Structures are given as structure tokens and as C-alpha cells.
Amino acid sequence: MKNIKYSITALCTFLLAAASANAVEIKVGTIAELNEAISKVKPGDRIIMSNGTWKDTAIDFNAKGASKDSIFLEAETAGKVILSGNSSLKVSGDYLVAKGLWFKDGYSKFVISFMSKDKVATNSRVTNCAITDYNPETKAESNHWVELWGKNNRFDNNYVAG
């Protein structure tokens, strides 16, 4: 009986390792490359945004990860990917993680939303990001820095100021 338990445990471990081995890291440097990467990602994949300023970049992070294999959208170096101008992030789909992005000196009706069109995010997370001095050009305009929609989502370990 012990041998069967060990065999089943070893098989499960092997299958999980094989699934993780298929995950890829995709480095992107333009919005076109980013959009293409988002359209092709699979559970466990990581999209790495190159350090630098990304001006007027509307990111629609819509994908389907899995409970054990989230899909990541992250900065090459946390805090060194700066989204400015009219930039925003929409997260929609399942098991997605965005991290390390800095929204700075810009404006948008919303900065981060856990919804795109009619599709909400579930089991997703935005973490280790910052939003600073991200205001409309006039005080008469209304805006939301963060819009929380969907279920089981997290907005944590972020910095919001200004």
C-alpha cells in the first residue's frame, strides 16, 4: 500500500513539474509586442515589460490562468516600468497577476480596473504597484484610480498618493 501512495505522489509531482516546465517568459518592449503576448499566453507564463517609460499605454490584460498557474504581467524591475500620460490597466479573466508597475504623472478616467468591457476578473491580483500624481487635467473631470470588480481579487502591497 505504501508503494502505491509513493508512486501516486511521485507521478503527481512529475506532472506538476512538467506543466510548469512548459511555462515561458515573454519580454516585451512595445505596446504591439505586449498585446501580441497577452493574446498568446498560457497558464504559468510571464510577460515581462521592459524598463522605461511607457507613454499613453492602455493595457487590456485579458487571459485565463489556472489556480496553480497564474499568468503574470510584470515589470522587468519593480518601479522601473513607468506608465505615464493617458495609460491604464484593465485586468479581466482568471488567475492573473500584475506587479511592479508605476503609474506616474498621468491622467485617465480610471488607472486600474478589474474589468474590461463586460468581462470581470476573478482570482486575480495587482500587487507591488504604485499610482502617484495621476490626476485629470482639470478638477472638473471625475476619475477613479482603482475600480474593483469580480470575485476573489486582491489589490495589495501597492502605493497610492498625490
PDB file of C-alpha atoms in Angstrom, residues 19-137:
ATOM      1  CA  ALA A  19       3.317  21.522 -16.591  1.00  0.00           C
ATOM      2  CA  SER A  20       5.476  24.259 -15.032  1.00  0.00           C
ATOM      3  CA  ALA A  21       8.328  23.444 -17.420  1.00  0.00           C
ATOM      4  CA  ASN A  22       6.114  24.472 -20.348  1.00  0.00           C
ATOM      5  CA  ALA A  23       5.668  27.990 -18.940  1.00  0.00           C
ATOM      6  CA  VAL A  24       7.511  30.684 -20.862  1.00  0.00           C
ATOM      7  CA  GLU A  25       8.839  34.151 -20.122  1.00  0.00           C
ATOM      8  CA  ILE A  26       8.000  36.725 -22.793  1.00  0.00           C
ATOM      9  CA  LYS A  27       9.905  40.024 -22.726  1.00  0.00           C
ATOM     10  CA  VAL A  28       8.143  42.936 -24.440  1.00  0.00           C
ATOM     11  CA  GLY A  29       9.287  46.456 -25.267  1.00  0.00           C
ATOM     12  CA  THR A  30       6.326  47.946 -27.160  1.00  0.00           C
ATOM     13  CA  ILE A  31       2.549  48.011 -26.812  1.00  0.00           C
ATOM     14  CA  ALA A  32       2.250  45.932 -30.011  1.00  0.00           C
ATOM     15  CA  GLU A  33       4.516  43.224 -28.539  1.00  0.00           C
ATOM     16  CA  LEU A  34       2.588  43.401 -25.258  1.00  0.00           C
ATOM     17  CA  ASN A  35      -0.788  42.959 -26.968  1.00  0.00           C
ATOM     18  CA  GLU A  36       0.542  40.030 -29.011  1.00  0.00           C
ATOM     19  CA  ALA A  37       1.980  38.379 -25.881  1.00  0.00           C
ATOM     20  CA  ILE A  38      -1.309  38.783 -23.988  1.00  0.00           C
ATOM     21  CA  SER A  39      -3.201  37.154 -26.869  1.00  0.00           C
ATOM     22  CA  LYS A  40      -0.935  34.070 -26.744  1.00  0.00           C
ATOM     23  CA  VAL A  41      -0.191  33.476 -23.042  1.00  0.00           C
ATOM     24  CA  LYS A  42      -0.967  30.228 -21.311  1.00  0.00           C
ATOM     25  CA  PRO A  43      -1.202  29.349 -17.608  1.00  0.00           C
ATOM     26  CA  GLY A  44       2.161  29.799 -15.872  1.00  0.00           C
ATOM     27  CA  ASP A  45       3.560  32.235 -18.464  1.00  0.00           C
ATOM     28  CA  ARG A  46       5.194  35.533 -17.504  1.00  0.00           C
ATOM     29  CA  ILE A  47       5.062  38.692 -19.601  1.00  0.00           C
ATOM     30  CA  ILE A  48       7.952  40.977 -18.660  1.00  0.00           C
ATOM     31  CA  MET A  49       7.636  44.666 -19.614  1.00  0.00           C
ATOM     32  CA  SER A  50      10.994  46.314 -20.375  1.00  0.00           C
ATOM     33  CA  ASN A  51      12.183  49.054 -18.037  1.00  0.00           C
ATOM     34  CA  GLY A  52      11.470  52.571 -19.227  1.00  0.00           C
ATOM     35  CA  THR A  53       8.599  54.994 -19.704  1.00  0.00           C
ATOM     36  CA  TRP A  54       5.536  53.660 -21.480  1.00  0.00           C
ATOM     37  CA  LYS A  55       3.523  56.741 -22.509  1.00  0.00           C
ATOM     38  CA  ASP A  56      -0.183  56.571 -23.396  1.00  0.00           C
ATOM     39  CA  THR A  57      -0.278  52.803 -22.932  1.00  0.00           C
ATOM     40  CA  ALA A  58      -3.720  51.253 -22.391  1.00  0.00           C
ATOM     41  CA  ILE A  59      -3.150  47.664 -21.257  1.00  0.00           C
ATOM     42  CA  ASP A  60      -6.015  45.183 -21.636  1.00  0.00           C
ATOM     43  CA  PHE A  61      -4.728  42.197 -19.643  1.00  0.00           C
ATOM     44  CA  ASN A  62      -7.388  39.633 -20.582  1.00  0.00           C
ATOM     45  CA  ALA A  63      -6.344  36.000 -20.230  1.00  0.00           C
ATOM     46  CA  LYS A  64      -7.126  32.754 -18.441  1.00  0.00           C
ATOM     47  CA  GLY A  65      -4.653  31.371 -15.959  1.00  0.00           C
ATOM     48  CA  ALA A  66      -5.253  28.385 -13.675  1.00  0.00           C
ATOM     49  CA  SER A  67      -5.452  28.031  -9.891  1.00  0.00           C
ATOM     50  CA  LYS A  68      -1.915  26.630  -9.635  1.00  0.00           C
ATOM     51  CA  ASP A  69      -0.536  28.542 -12.654  1.00  0.00           C
ATOM     52  CA  SER A  70      -1.385  32.227 -12.712  1.00  0.00           C
ATOM     53  CA  ILE A  71      -0.366  34.366 -15.663  1.00  0.00           C
ATOM     54  CA  PHE A  72       1.938  37.252 -14.724  1.00  0.00           C
ATOM     55  CA  LEU A  73       2.328  40.718 -16.223  1.00  0.00           C
ATOM     56  CA  GLU A  74       5.270  42.319 -14.509  1.00  0.00           C
ATOM     57  CA  ALA A  75       7.921  44.978 -14.678  1.00  0.00           C
ATOM     58  CA  GLU A  76      11.437  43.924 -15.640  1.00  0.00           C
ATOM     59  CA  THR A  77      12.460  45.728 -12.437  1.00  0.00           C
ATOM     60  CA  ALA A  78       9.753  46.777  -9.966  1.00  0.00           C
ATOM     61  CA  GLY A  79       9.261  50.547 -10.123  1.00  0.00           C
ATOM     62  CA  LYS A  80      11.289  50.978 -13.324  1.00  0.00           C
ATOM     63  CA  VAL A  81       8.373  50.454 -15.722  1.00  0.00           C
ATOM     64  CA  ILE A  82       6.645  53.835 -15.637  1.00  0.00           C
ATOM     65  CA  LEU A  83       3.251  54.250 -17.269  1.00  0.00           C
ATOM     66  CA  SER A  84       2.563  57.929 -17.931  1.00  0.00           C
ATOM     67  CA  GLY A  85       0.279  60.117 -19.999  1.00  0.00           C
ATOM     68  CA  ASN A  86      -3.086  58.505 -20.693  1.00  0.00           C
ATOM     69  CA  SER A  87      -2.116  54.996 -19.533  1.00  0.00           C
ATOM     70  CA  SER A  88      -4.300  52.435 -17.781  1.00  0.00           C
ATOM     71  CA  LEU A  89      -4.550  48.766 -16.859  1.00  0.00           C
ATOM     72  CA  LYS A  90      -7.659  46.621 -17.313  1.00  0.00           C
ATOM     73  CA  VAL A  91      -7.459  43.159 -15.747  1.00  0.00           C
ATOM     74  CA  SER A  92     -10.111  40.659 -16.857  1.00  0.00           C
ATOM     75  CA  GLY A  93     -10.096  36.894 -16.871  1.00  0.00           C
ATOM     76  CA  ASP A  94      -8.955  34.320 -14.341  1.00  0.00           C
ATOM     77  CA  TYR A  95      -5.848  33.920 -12.186  1.00  0.00           C
ATOM     78  CA  LEU A  96      -3.921  36.946 -13.403  1.00  0.00           C
ATOM     79  CA  VAL A  97      -1.209  38.856 -11.529  1.00  0.00           C
ATOM     80  CA  ALA A  98       0.086  42.332 -12.412  1.00  0.00           C
ATOM     81  CA  LYS A  99       3.067  43.542 -10.422  1.00  0.00           C
ATOM     82  CA  GLY A 100       5.815  46.123 -10.219  1.00  0.00           C
ATOM     83  CA  LEU A 101       4.185  48.792 -12.451  1.00  0.00           C
ATOM     84  CA  TRP A 102       4.336  52.524 -11.629  1.00  0.00           C
ATOM     85  CA  PHE A 103       1.616  54.865 -12.908  1.00  0.00           C
ATOM     86  CA  LYS A 104       3.192  58.303 -12.644  1.00  0.00           C
ATOM     87  CA  ASP A 105       2.387  61.850 -13.788  1.00  0.00           C
ATOM     88  CA  GLY A 106      -0.526  60.890 -15.975  1.00  0.00           C
ATOM     89  CA  TYR A 107      -4.283  61.017 -16.255  1.00  0.00           C
ATOM     90  CA  SER A 108      -7.031  58.570 -17.083  1.00  0.00           C
ATOM     91  CA  LYS A 109     -10.719  58.078 -16.311  1.00  0.00           C
ATOM     92  CA  PHE A 110      -9.508  55.060 -14.343  1.00  0.00           C
ATOM     93  CA  VAL A 111      -5.974  53.824 -13.727  1.00  0.00           C
ATOM     94  CA  ILE A 112      -6.521  50.192 -12.743  1.00  0.00           C
ATOM     95  CA  SER A 113      -9.782  48.307 -13.271  1.00  0.00           C
ATOM     96  CA  PHE A 114     -10.615  44.672 -12.606  1.00  0.00           C
ATOM     97  CA  MET A 115     -12.941  44.757 -15.613  1.00  0.00           C
ATOM     98  CA  SER A 116     -12.728  45.142 -19.377  1.00  0.00           C
ATOM     99  CA  LYS A 117     -15.925  45.795 -21.310  1.00  0.00           C
ATOM    100  CA  ASP A 118     -18.415  43.382 -19.697  1.00  0.00           C
ATOM    101  CA  LYS A 119     -15.787  40.880 -18.560  1.00  0.00           C
ATOM    102  CA  VAL A 120     -14.639  40.952 -14.919  1.00  0.00           C
ATOM    103  CA  ALA A 121     -11.579  39.491 -13.231  1.00  0.00           C
ATOM    104  CA  THR A 122     -11.705  36.544 -10.848  1.00  0.00           C
ATOM    105  CA  ASN A 123      -8.980  35.237  -8.565  1.00  0.00           C
ATOM    106  CA  SER A 124      -6.648  37.972  -9.807  1.00  0.00           C
ATOM    107  CA  ARG A 125      -4.195  40.316  -8.121  1.00  0.00           C
ATOM    108  CA  VAL A 126      -2.498  43.681  -8.583  1.00  0.00           C
ATOM    109  CA  THR A 127       0.478  43.936  -6.251  1.00  0.00           C
ATOM    110  CA  ASN A 128       3.658  45.911  -5.648  1.00  0.00           C
ATOM    111  CA  CYS A 129       2.459  48.702  -7.966  1.00  0.00           C
ATOM    112  CA  ALA A 130       2.286  52.470  -7.443  1.00  0.00           C
ATOM    113  CA  ILE A 131      -0.035  55.251  -8.560  1.00  0.00           C
ATOM    114  CA  THR A 132       1.359  58.749  -7.970  1.00  0.00           C
ATOM    115  CA  ASP A 133       0.149  62.148  -9.164  1.00  0.00           C
ATOM    116  CA  TYR A 134      -2.236  60.585 -11.657  1.00  0.00           C
ATOM    117  CA  ASN A 135      -4.971  63.188 -11.998  1.00  0.00           C
ATOM    118  CA  PRO A 136      -7.201  64.614 -14.737  1.00  0.00           C
ATOM    119  CA  GLU A 137      -6.043  67.794 -16.432  1.00  0.00           C
TER     120      GLU A 137
END
